[in-house]
XYZ file of N, CA, C and O in Angstrom:
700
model
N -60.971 13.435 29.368
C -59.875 13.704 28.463
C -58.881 12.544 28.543
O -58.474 12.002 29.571
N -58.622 12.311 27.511
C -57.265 10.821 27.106
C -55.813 11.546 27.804
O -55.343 12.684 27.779
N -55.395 10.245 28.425
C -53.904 10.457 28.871
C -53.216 11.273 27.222
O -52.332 12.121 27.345
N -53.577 11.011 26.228
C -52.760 11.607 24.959
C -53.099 12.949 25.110
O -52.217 13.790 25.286
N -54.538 13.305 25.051
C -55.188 14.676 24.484
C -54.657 15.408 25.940
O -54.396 16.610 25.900
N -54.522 14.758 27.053
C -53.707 15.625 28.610
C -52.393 15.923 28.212
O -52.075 17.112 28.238
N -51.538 15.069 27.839
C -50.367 15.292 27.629
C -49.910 16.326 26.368
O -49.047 17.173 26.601
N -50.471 16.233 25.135
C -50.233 17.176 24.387
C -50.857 18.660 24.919
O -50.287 19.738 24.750
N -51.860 18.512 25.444
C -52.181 20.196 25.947
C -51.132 20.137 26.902
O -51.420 21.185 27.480
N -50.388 19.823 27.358
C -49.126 20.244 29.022
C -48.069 20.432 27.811
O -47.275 21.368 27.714
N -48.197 19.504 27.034
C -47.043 20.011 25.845
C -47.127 21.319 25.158
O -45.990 21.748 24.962
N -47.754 21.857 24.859
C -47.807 22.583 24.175
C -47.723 24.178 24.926
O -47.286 25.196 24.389
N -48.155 24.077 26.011
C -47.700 24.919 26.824
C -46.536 25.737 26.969
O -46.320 26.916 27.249
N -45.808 24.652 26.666
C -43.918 24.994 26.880
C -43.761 25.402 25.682
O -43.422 26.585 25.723
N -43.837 25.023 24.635
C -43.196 25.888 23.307
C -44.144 27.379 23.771
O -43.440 28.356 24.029
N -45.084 27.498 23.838
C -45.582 28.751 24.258
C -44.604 29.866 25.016
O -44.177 30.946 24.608
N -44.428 29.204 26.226
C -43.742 30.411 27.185
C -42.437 30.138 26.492
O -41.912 31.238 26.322
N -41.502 28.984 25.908
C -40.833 29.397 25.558
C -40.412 30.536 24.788
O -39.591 31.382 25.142
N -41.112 30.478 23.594
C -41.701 31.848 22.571
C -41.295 32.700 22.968
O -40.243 33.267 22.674
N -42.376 33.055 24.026
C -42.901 34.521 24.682
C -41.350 35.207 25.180
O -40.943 36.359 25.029
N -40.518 33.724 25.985
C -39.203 34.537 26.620
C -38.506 34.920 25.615
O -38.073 36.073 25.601
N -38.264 34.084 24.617
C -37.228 34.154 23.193
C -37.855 35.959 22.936
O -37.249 36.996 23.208
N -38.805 35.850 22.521
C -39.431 37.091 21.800
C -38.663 38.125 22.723
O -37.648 38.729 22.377
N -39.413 38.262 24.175
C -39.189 39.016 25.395
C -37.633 39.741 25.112
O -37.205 40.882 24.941
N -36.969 38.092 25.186
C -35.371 38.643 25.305
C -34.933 39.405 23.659
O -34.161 40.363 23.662
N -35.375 38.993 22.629
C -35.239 39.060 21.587
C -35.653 40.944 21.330
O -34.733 41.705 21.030
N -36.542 41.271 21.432
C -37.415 42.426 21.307
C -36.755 43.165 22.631
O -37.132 44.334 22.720
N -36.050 42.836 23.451
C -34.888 43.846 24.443
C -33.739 44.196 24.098
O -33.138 45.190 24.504
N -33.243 43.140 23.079
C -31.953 43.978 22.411
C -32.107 45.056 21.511
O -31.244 45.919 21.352
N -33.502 45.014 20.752
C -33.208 46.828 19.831
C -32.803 47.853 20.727
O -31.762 48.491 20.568
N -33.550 48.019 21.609
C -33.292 49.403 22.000
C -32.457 49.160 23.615
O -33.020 49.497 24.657
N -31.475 48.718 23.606
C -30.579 49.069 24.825
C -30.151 50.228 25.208
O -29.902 50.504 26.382
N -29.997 51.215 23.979
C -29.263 52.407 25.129
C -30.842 52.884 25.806
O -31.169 53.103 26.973
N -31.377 52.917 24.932
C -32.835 53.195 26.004
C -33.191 52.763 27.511
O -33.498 53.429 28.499
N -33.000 51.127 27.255
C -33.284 51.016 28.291
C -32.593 50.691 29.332
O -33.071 50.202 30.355
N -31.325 50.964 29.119
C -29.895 51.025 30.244
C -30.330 52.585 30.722
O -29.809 52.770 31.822
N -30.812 53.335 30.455
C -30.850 55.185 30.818
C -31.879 54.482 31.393
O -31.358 53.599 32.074
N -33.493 54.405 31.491
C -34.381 53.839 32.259
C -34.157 53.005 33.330
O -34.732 53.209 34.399
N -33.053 51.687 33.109
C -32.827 50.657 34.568
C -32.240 51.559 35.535
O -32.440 51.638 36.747
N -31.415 52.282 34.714
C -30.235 53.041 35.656
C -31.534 53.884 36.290
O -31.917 53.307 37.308
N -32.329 55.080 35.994
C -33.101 56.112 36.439
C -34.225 55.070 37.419
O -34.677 55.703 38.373
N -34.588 54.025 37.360
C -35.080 53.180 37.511
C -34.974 52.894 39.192
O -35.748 52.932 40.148
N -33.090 52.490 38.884
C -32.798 52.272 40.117
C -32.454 53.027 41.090
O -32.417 52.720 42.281
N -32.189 54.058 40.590
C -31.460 55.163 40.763
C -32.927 55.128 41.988
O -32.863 54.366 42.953
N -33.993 55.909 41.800
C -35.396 55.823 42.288
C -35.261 54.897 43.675
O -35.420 55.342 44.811
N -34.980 53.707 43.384
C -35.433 52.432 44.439
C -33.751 52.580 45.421
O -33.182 51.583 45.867
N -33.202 54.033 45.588
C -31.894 53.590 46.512
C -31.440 52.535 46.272
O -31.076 51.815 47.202
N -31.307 52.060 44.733
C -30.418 51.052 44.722
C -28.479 51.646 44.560
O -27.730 50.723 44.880
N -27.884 52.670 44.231
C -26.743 52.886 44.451
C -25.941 52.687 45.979
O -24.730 52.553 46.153
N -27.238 52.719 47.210
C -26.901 52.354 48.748
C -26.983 50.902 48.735
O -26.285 50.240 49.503
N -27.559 50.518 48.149
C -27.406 49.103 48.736
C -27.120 47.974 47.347
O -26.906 46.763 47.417
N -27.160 48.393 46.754
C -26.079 47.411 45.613
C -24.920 48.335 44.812
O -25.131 48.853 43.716
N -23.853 48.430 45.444
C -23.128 49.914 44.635
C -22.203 49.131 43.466
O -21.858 49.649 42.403
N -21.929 47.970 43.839
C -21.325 47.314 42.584
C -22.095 46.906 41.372
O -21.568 46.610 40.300
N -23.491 46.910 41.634
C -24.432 47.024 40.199
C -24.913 48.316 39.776
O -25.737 48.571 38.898
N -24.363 48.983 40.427
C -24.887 50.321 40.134
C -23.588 50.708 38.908
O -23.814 50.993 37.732
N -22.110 50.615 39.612
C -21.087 50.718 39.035
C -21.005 49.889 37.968
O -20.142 50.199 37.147
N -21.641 48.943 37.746
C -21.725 47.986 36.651
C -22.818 48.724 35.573
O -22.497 48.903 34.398
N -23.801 49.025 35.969
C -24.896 49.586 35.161
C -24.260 50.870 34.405
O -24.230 50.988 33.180
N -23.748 51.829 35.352
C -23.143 53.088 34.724
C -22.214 52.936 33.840
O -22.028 53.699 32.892
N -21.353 51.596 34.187
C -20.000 51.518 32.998
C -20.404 51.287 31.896
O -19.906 51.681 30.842
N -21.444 50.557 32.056
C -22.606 50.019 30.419
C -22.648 50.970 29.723
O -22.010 51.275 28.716
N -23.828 51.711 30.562
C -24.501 52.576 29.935
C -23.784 53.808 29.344
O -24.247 54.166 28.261
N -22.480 54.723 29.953
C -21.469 55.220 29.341
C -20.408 54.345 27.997
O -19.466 54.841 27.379
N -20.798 53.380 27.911
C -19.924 52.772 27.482
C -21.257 52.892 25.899
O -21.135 53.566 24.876
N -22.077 52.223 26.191
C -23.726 52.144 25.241
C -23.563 53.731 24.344
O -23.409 53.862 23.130
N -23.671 54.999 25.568
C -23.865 55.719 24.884
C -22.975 56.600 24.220
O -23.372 57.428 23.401
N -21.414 56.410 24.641
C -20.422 56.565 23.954
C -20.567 56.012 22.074
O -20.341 56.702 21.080
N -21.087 54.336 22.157
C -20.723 54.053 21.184
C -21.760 54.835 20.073
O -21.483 55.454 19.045
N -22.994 54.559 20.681
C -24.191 55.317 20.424
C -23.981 56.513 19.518
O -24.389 56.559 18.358
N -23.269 57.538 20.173
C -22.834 58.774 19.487
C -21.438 58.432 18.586
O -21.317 59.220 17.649
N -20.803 57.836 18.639
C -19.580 57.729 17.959
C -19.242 56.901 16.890
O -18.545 57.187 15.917
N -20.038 55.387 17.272
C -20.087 54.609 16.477
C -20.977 53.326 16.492
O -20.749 52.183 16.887
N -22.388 54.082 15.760
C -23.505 53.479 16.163
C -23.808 52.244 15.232
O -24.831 51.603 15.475
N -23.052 51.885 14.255
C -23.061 51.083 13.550
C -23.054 49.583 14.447
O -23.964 48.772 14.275
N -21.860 49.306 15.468
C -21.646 48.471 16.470
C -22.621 48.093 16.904
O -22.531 46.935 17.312
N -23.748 48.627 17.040
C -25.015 48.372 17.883
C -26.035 47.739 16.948
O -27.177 47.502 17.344
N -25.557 47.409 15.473
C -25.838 47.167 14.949
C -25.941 45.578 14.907
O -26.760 44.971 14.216
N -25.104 45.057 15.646
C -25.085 43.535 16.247
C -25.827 43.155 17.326
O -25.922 41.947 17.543
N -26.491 44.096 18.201
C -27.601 43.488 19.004
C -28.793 43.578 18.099
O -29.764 42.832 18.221
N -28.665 44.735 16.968
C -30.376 44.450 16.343
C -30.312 42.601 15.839
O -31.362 41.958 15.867
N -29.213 42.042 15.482
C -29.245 40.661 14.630
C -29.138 39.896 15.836
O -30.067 39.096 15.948
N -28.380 39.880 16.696
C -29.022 39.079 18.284
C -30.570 39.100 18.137
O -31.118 37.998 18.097
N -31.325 40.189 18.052
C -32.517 40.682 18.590
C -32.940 39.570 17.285
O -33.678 38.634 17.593
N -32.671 39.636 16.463
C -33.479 39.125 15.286
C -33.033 37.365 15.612
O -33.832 36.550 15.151
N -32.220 36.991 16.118
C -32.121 35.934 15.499
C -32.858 35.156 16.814
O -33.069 33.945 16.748
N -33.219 35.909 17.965
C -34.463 35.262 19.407
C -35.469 35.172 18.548
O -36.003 34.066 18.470
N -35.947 36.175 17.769
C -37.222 36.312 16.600
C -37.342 34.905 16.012
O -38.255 34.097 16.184
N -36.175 34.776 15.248
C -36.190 33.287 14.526
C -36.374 32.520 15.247
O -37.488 32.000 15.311
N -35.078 32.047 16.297
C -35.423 30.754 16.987
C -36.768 30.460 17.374
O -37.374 29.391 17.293
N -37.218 31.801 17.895
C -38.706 31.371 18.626
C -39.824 31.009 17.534
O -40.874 30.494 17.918
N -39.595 31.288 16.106
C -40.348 31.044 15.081
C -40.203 29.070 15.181
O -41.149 28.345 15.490
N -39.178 28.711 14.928
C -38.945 27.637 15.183
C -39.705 26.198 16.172
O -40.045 25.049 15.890
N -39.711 26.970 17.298
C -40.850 26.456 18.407
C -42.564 26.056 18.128
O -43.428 25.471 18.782
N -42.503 26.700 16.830
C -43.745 26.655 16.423
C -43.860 24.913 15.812
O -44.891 24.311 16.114
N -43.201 24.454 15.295
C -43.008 23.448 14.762
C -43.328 22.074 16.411
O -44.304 21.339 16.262
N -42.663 21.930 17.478
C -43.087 21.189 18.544
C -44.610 21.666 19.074
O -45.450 20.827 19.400
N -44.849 23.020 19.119
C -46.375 23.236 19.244
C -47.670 22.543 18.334
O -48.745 22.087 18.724
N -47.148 22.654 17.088
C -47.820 21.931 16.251
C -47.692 20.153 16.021
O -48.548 19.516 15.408
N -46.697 19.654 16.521
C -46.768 18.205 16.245
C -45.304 18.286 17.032
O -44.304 18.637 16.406
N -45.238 17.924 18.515
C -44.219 17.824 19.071
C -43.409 16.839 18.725
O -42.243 17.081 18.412
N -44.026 15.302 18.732
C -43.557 14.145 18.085
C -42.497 14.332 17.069
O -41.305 14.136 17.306
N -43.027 14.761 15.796
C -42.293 14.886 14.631
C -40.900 16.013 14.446
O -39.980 16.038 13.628
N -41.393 17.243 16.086
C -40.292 18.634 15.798
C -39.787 18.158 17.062
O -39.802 19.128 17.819
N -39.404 17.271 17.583
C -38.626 17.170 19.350
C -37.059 17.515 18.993
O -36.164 17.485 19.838
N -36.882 17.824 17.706
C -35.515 17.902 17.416
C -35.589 19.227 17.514
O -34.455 19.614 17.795
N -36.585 20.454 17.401
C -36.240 21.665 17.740
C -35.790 21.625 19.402
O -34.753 22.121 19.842
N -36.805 20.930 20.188
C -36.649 21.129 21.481
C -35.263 20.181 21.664
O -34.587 20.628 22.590
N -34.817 19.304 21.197
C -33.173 19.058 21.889
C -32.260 19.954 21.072
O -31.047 19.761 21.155
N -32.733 20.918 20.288
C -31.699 21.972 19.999
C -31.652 23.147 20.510
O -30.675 23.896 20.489
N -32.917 23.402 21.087
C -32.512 24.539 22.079
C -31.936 23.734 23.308
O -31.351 24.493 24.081
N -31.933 22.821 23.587
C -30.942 22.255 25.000
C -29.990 22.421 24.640
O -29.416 23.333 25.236
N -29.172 21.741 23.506
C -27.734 22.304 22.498
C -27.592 23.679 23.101
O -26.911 23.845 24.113
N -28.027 24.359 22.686
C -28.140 25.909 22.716
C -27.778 25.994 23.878
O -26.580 26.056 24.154
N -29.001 26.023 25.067
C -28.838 26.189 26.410
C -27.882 26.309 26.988
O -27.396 27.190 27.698
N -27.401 24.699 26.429
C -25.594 24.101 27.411
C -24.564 24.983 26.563
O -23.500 25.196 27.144
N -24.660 25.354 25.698
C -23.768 26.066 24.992
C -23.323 27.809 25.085
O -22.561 28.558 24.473
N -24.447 27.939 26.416
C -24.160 29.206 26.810
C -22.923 29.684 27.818
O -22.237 30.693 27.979
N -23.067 28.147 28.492
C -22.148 28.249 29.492
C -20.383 28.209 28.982
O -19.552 28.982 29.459
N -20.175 27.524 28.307
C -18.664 27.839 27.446
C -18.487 29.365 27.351
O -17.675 30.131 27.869
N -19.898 29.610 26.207
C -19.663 30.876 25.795
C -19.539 32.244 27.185
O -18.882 33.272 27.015
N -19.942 32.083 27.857
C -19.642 33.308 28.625
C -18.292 32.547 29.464
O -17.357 33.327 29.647
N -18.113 31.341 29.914
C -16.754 31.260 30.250
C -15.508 31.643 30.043
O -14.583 31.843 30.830
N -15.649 31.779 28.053
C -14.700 32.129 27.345
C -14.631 33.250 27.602
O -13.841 33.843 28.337
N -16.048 33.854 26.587
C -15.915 35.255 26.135
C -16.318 36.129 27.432
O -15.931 37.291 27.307
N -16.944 35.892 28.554
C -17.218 36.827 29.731
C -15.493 37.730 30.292
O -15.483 38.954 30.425
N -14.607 37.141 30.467
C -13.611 37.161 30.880
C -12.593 38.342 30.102
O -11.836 39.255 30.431
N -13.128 37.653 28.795
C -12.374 37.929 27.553
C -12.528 39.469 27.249
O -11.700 40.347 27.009
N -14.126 39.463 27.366
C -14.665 41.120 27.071
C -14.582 41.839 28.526
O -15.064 42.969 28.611
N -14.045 41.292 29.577
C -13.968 42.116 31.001
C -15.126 42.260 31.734
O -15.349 43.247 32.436
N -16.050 41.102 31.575
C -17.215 40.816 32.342
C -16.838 40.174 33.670
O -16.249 39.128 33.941
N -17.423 41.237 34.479
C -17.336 40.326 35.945
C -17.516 39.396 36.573
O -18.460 39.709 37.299
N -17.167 38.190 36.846
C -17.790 36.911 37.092
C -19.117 36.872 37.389
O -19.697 36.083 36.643
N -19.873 37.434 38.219
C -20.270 37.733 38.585
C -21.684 37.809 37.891
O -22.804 37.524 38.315
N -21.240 38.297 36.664
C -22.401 38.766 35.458
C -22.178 37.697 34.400
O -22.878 37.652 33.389
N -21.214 36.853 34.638
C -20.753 36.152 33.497
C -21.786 34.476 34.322
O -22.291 33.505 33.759
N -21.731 34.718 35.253
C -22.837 34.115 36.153
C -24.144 34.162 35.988
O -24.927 33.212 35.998
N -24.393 35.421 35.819
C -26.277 35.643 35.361
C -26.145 34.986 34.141
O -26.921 34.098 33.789
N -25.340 35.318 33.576
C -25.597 34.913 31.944
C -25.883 33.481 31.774
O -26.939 33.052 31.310
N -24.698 32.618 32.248
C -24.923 31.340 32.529
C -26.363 30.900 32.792
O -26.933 30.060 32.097
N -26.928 31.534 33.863
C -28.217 30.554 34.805
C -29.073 31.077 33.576
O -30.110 30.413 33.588
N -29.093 31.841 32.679
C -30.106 31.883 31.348
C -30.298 30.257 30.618
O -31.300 29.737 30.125
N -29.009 29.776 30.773
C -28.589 28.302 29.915
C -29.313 27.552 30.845
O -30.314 27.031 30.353
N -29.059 27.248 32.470
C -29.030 26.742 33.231
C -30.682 26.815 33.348
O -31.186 25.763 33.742
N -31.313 27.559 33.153
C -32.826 27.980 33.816
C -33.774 27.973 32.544
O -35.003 27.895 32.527
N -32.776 28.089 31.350
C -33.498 27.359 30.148
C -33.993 26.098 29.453
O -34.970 25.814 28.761
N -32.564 25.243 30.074
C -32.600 23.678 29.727
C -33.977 23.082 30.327
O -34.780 22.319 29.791
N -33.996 23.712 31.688
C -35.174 22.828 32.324
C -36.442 22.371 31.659
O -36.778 21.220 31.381
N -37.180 23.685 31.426
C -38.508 23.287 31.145
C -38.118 22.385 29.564
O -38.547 21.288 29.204
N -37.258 23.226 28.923
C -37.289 22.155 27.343
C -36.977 20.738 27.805
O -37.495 19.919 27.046
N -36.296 20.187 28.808
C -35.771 18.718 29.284
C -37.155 18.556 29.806
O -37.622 17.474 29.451
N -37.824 19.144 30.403
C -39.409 18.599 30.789
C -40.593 18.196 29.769
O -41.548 17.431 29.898
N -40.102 19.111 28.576
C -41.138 19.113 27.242
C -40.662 18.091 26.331
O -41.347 17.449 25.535
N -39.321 18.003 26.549
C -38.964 16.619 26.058
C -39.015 15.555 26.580
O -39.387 14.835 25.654
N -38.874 14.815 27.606
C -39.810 14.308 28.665
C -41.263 13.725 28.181
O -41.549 12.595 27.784
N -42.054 14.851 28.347
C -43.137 14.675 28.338
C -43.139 14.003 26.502
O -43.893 13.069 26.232
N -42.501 14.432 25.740
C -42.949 14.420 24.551
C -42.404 13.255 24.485
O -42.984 12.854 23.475
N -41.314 11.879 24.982
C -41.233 10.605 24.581
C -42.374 10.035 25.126
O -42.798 9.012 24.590
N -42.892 10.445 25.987
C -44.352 10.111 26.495
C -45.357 9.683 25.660
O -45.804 8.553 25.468
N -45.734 11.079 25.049
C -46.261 11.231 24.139
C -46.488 10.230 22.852
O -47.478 9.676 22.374
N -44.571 10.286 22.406
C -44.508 9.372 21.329
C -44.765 7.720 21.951
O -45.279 6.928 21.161
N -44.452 7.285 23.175
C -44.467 6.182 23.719
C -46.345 5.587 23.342
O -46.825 4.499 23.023
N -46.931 6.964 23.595
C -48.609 6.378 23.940
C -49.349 6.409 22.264
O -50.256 5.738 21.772
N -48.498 7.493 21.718
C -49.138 7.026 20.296
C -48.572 6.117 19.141
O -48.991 5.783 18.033
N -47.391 5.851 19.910
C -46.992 4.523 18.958
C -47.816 3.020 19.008
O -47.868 2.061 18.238
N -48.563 3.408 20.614
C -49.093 1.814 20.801
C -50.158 2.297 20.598
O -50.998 1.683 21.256
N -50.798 3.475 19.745
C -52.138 3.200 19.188
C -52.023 3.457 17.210
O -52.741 2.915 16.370
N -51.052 4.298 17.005
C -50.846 3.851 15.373
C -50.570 2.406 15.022
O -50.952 1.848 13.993
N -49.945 1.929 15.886
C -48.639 0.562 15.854
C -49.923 -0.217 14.674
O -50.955 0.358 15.021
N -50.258 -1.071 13.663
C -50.784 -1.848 13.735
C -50.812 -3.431 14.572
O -49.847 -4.003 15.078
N -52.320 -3.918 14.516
C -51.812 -5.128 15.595
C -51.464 -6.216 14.780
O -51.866 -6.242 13.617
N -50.514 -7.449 15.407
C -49.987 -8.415 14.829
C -50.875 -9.133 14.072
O -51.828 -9.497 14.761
N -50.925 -9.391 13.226
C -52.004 -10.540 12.289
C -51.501 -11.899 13.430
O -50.450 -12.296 13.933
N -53.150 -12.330 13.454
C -53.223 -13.691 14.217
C -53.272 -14.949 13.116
O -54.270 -15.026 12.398
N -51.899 -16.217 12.936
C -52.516 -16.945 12.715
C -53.101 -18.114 12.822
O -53.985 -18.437 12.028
Protein backbone atom coordinates (compact mmCIF):
# COMPACT_ATOMS: atom_id res chain seq x y z
CA UNK A 1 0.00 0.00 0.00
CA UNK A 2 1.30 3.76 -1.07
CA UNK A 3 2.31 6.18 1.70
CA UNK A 4 -1.00 8.14 -0.07
CA UNK A 5 -3.53 5.12 -0.17
CA UNK A 6 -2.04 4.62 4.03
CA UNK A 7 -2.65 7.98 4.79
CA UNK A 8 -6.07 8.57 3.37
CA UNK A 9 -7.42 5.27 4.98
CA UNK A 10 -5.96 6.82 8.75
CA UNK A 11 -7.81 9.82 7.33
CA UNK A 12 -10.79 8.84 6.94
CA UNK A 13 -11.15 7.18 10.04
CA UNK A 14 -11.53 10.41 11.97
CA UNK A 15 -14.39 11.98 10.12
CA UNK A 16 -15.94 8.57 11.00
CA UNK A 17 -15.75 8.55 14.83
CA UNK A 18 -16.15 12.00 14.58
CA UNK A 19 -19.78 11.44 13.12
CA UNK A 20 -20.61 8.71 15.34
CA UNK A 21 -19.84 11.23 18.58
CA UNK A 22 -21.70 14.28 16.85
CA UNK A 23 -24.68 11.83 16.13
CA UNK A 24 -24.18 10.09 19.79
CA UNK A 25 -24.28 13.57 21.42
CA UNK A 26 -26.79 14.85 18.95
CA UNK A 27 -29.47 11.87 19.26
CA UNK A 28 -29.03 12.46 23.47
CA UNK A 29 -30.59 15.67 23.48
CA UNK A 30 -34.28 14.49 22.31
CA UNK A 31 -35.09 12.74 25.08
CA UNK A 32 -33.44 14.22 28.32
CA UNK A 33 -36.08 14.07 30.76
CA UNK A 34 -35.88 10.39 30.02
CA UNK A 35 -32.75 9.96 30.46
CA UNK A 36 -31.94 12.21 33.55
CA UNK A 37 -34.88 9.71 35.46
CA UNK A 38 -32.63 6.62 34.16
CA UNK A 39 -28.86 8.27 35.12
CA UNK A 40 -30.40 9.29 38.31
CA UNK A 41 -32.16 5.45 38.92
CA UNK A 42 -28.98 4.39 37.36
CA UNK A 43 -26.95 5.77 39.96
CA UNK A 44 -29.03 5.68 42.45
CA UNK A 45 -28.32 1.50 41.95
CA UNK A 46 -24.32 1.90 41.92
CA UNK A 47 -24.38 3.83 45.72
CA UNK A 48 -23.51 6.64 43.94
CA UNK A 49 -25.49 9.27 46.40
CA UNK A 50 -22.55 7.81 49.23
CA UNK A 51 -19.88 8.52 47.44
CA UNK A 52 -20.45 11.37 45.00
CA UNK A 53 -23.31 13.39 46.91
CA UNK A 54 -22.57 16.59 45.06
CA UNK A 55 -23.43 14.84 41.65
CA UNK A 56 -26.09 13.31 42.93
CA UNK A 57 -27.40 16.85 44.18
CA UNK A 58 -26.52 18.10 40.83
CA UNK A 59 -28.38 15.31 38.93
CA UNK A 60 -31.63 15.75 41.12
CA UNK A 61 -31.65 19.64 40.65
CA UNK A 62 -31.70 18.82 36.78
CA UNK A 63 -33.87 16.45 36.70
CA UNK A 64 -36.64 18.35 38.99
CA UNK A 65 -35.88 21.21 37.23
CA UNK A 66 -36.32 18.93 33.43
CA UNK A 67 -39.40 17.67 34.78
CA UNK A 68 -40.95 20.69 36.18
CA UNK A 69 -40.49 22.29 32.82
CA UNK A 70 -41.64 19.10 31.16
CA UNK A 71 -45.10 19.39 32.76
CA UNK A 72 -45.45 23.12 32.74
CA UNK A 73 -43.74 24.30 29.94
CA UNK A 74 -42.69 21.85 27.50
CA UNK A 75 -42.31 24.00 24.68
CA UNK A 76 -38.63 25.12 26.28
CA UNK A 77 -37.42 21.73 25.62
CA UNK A 78 -38.07 22.48 22.50
CA UNK A 79 -34.45 23.95 22.11
CA UNK A 80 -32.58 20.82 22.88
CA UNK A 81 -34.64 19.01 20.02
CA UNK A 82 -32.68 21.93 17.54
CA UNK A 83 -29.30 21.39 19.58
CA UNK A 84 -30.09 17.69 18.85
CA UNK A 85 -30.66 18.57 15.22
CA UNK A 86 -28.08 20.80 14.54
CA UNK A 87 -25.05 17.63 15.95
CA UNK A 88 -27.27 15.85 13.03
CA UNK A 89 -26.13 18.55 10.59
CA UNK A 90 -22.72 19.24 11.58
CA UNK A 91 -21.96 15.59 11.46
CA UNK A 92 -23.60 15.54 7.90
CA UNK A 93 -20.92 17.92 7.06
CA UNK A 94 -17.92 15.55 7.94
CA UNK A 95 -18.96 13.67 5.16
CA UNK A 96 -17.40 16.02 2.79
CA UNK A 97 -13.37 15.41 4.47
CA UNK A 98 -14.31 11.60 4.33
CA UNK A 99 -14.86 11.86 0.81
CA UNK A 100 -11.95 14.09 -0.43
CA UNK A 101 -10.23 15.43 2.72
CA UNK A 102 -7.89 17.65 0.59
CA UNK A 103 -10.61 19.70 -0.98
CA UNK A 104 -13.15 19.71 2.62
CA UNK A 105 -10.06 20.41 5.35
CA UNK A 106 -12.06 23.53 5.80
CA UNK A 107 -14.85 21.46 7.46
CA UNK A 108 -12.21 19.98 9.75
CA UNK A 109 -10.62 23.58 10.78
CA UNK A 110 -14.21 24.50 11.48
CA UNK A 111 -15.01 22.15 13.82
CA UNK A 112 -11.61 23.29 15.66
CA UNK A 113 -13.40 26.93 15.42
CA UNK A 114 -16.15 25.24 17.07
CA UNK A 115 -14.17 23.23 19.57
CA UNK A 116 -12.20 26.42 20.92
CA UNK A 117 -15.36 28.17 20.96
CA UNK A 118 -16.81 26.08 23.58
CA UNK A 119 -14.66 27.21 26.08
CA UNK A 120 -15.84 31.10 26.10
CA UNK A 121 -19.17 29.75 25.82
CA UNK A 122 -19.49 27.91 29.05
CA UNK A 123 -17.16 30.56 30.70
CA UNK A 124 -19.74 33.06 29.98
CA UNK A 125 -22.86 31.33 29.97
CA UNK A 126 -21.92 28.38 32.71
CA UNK A 127 -21.86 30.98 35.48
CA UNK A 128 -24.53 32.96 34.00
CA UNK A 129 -27.18 30.02 34.03
CA UNK A 130 -25.77 28.89 37.72
CA UNK A 131 -23.63 26.06 36.50
CA UNK A 132 -21.14 24.85 38.86
CA UNK A 133 -17.66 25.26 37.87
CA UNK A 134 -17.23 22.29 38.14
CA UNK A 135 -19.69 21.18 35.28
CA UNK A 136 -18.86 24.23 33.42
CA UNK A 137 -15.48 22.20 33.39
CA UNK A 138 -16.86 18.96 31.84
CA UNK A 139 -18.31 21.01 29.33
CA UNK A 140 -15.14 22.65 28.41
CA UNK A 141 -12.88 19.27 28.09
CA UNK A 142 -15.79 18.38 25.26
CA UNK A 143 -13.86 21.46 23.26
CA UNK A 144 -10.64 20.46 24.75
CA UNK A 145 -10.95 16.53 23.90
CA UNK A 146 -12.51 17.46 20.58
CA UNK A 147 -9.86 19.68 18.98
CA UNK A 148 -7.43 16.83 19.23
CA UNK A 149 -8.18 14.20 16.95
CA UNK A 150 -9.58 17.00 14.22
CA UNK A 151 -5.81 18.84 14.77
CA UNK A 152 -4.51 15.19 14.04
CA UNK A 153 -6.82 14.77 10.83
CA UNK A 154 -5.69 17.95 9.85
CA UNK A 155 -2.23 17.11 10.26
CA UNK A 156 -2.41 14.21 8.57
CA UNK A 157 -4.42 15.80 5.76
CA UNK A 158 -1.47 18.62 4.83
CA UNK A 159 0.33 15.42 4.47
CA UNK A 160 -1.77 14.20 2.33
CA UNK A 161 -2.06 17.36 0.26
CA UNK A 162 1.91 17.68 0.53
CA UNK A 163 2.26 13.94 -1.25
CA UNK A 164 -0.33 14.54 -3.87
CA UNK A 165 0.72 17.76 -4.98
CA UNK A 166 4.17 16.24 -5.93
CA UNK A 167 2.40 13.68 -7.96
CA UNK A 168 -0.46 15.92 -9.82
CA UNK A 169 2.27 18.82 -9.93
CA UNK A 170 3.19 18.56 -13.67
CA UNK A 171 7.02 18.17 -14.35
CA UNK A 172 9.07 21.18 -15.57
CA UNK A 173 9.50 21.07 -19.42
CA UNK A 174 13.28 20.44 -20.08
CA UNK A 175 14.97 22.74 -22.37
Amino acid sequence: MSDRAALSRGIRAWPVFFVVCLVLSGATAFPLVHELRWTEDLLRSLSAPEHLPALMDRIERVRRGLDATDAEQPFVLYGTDWLAFAHLVIAVAFYGPYRDPVRNIWVVEFGMIACAGIIPLALICGPTRGIPFWWTVIDMSFGVIGIVPLYVVRKKIKRLEELTAGVTRPAPAVV
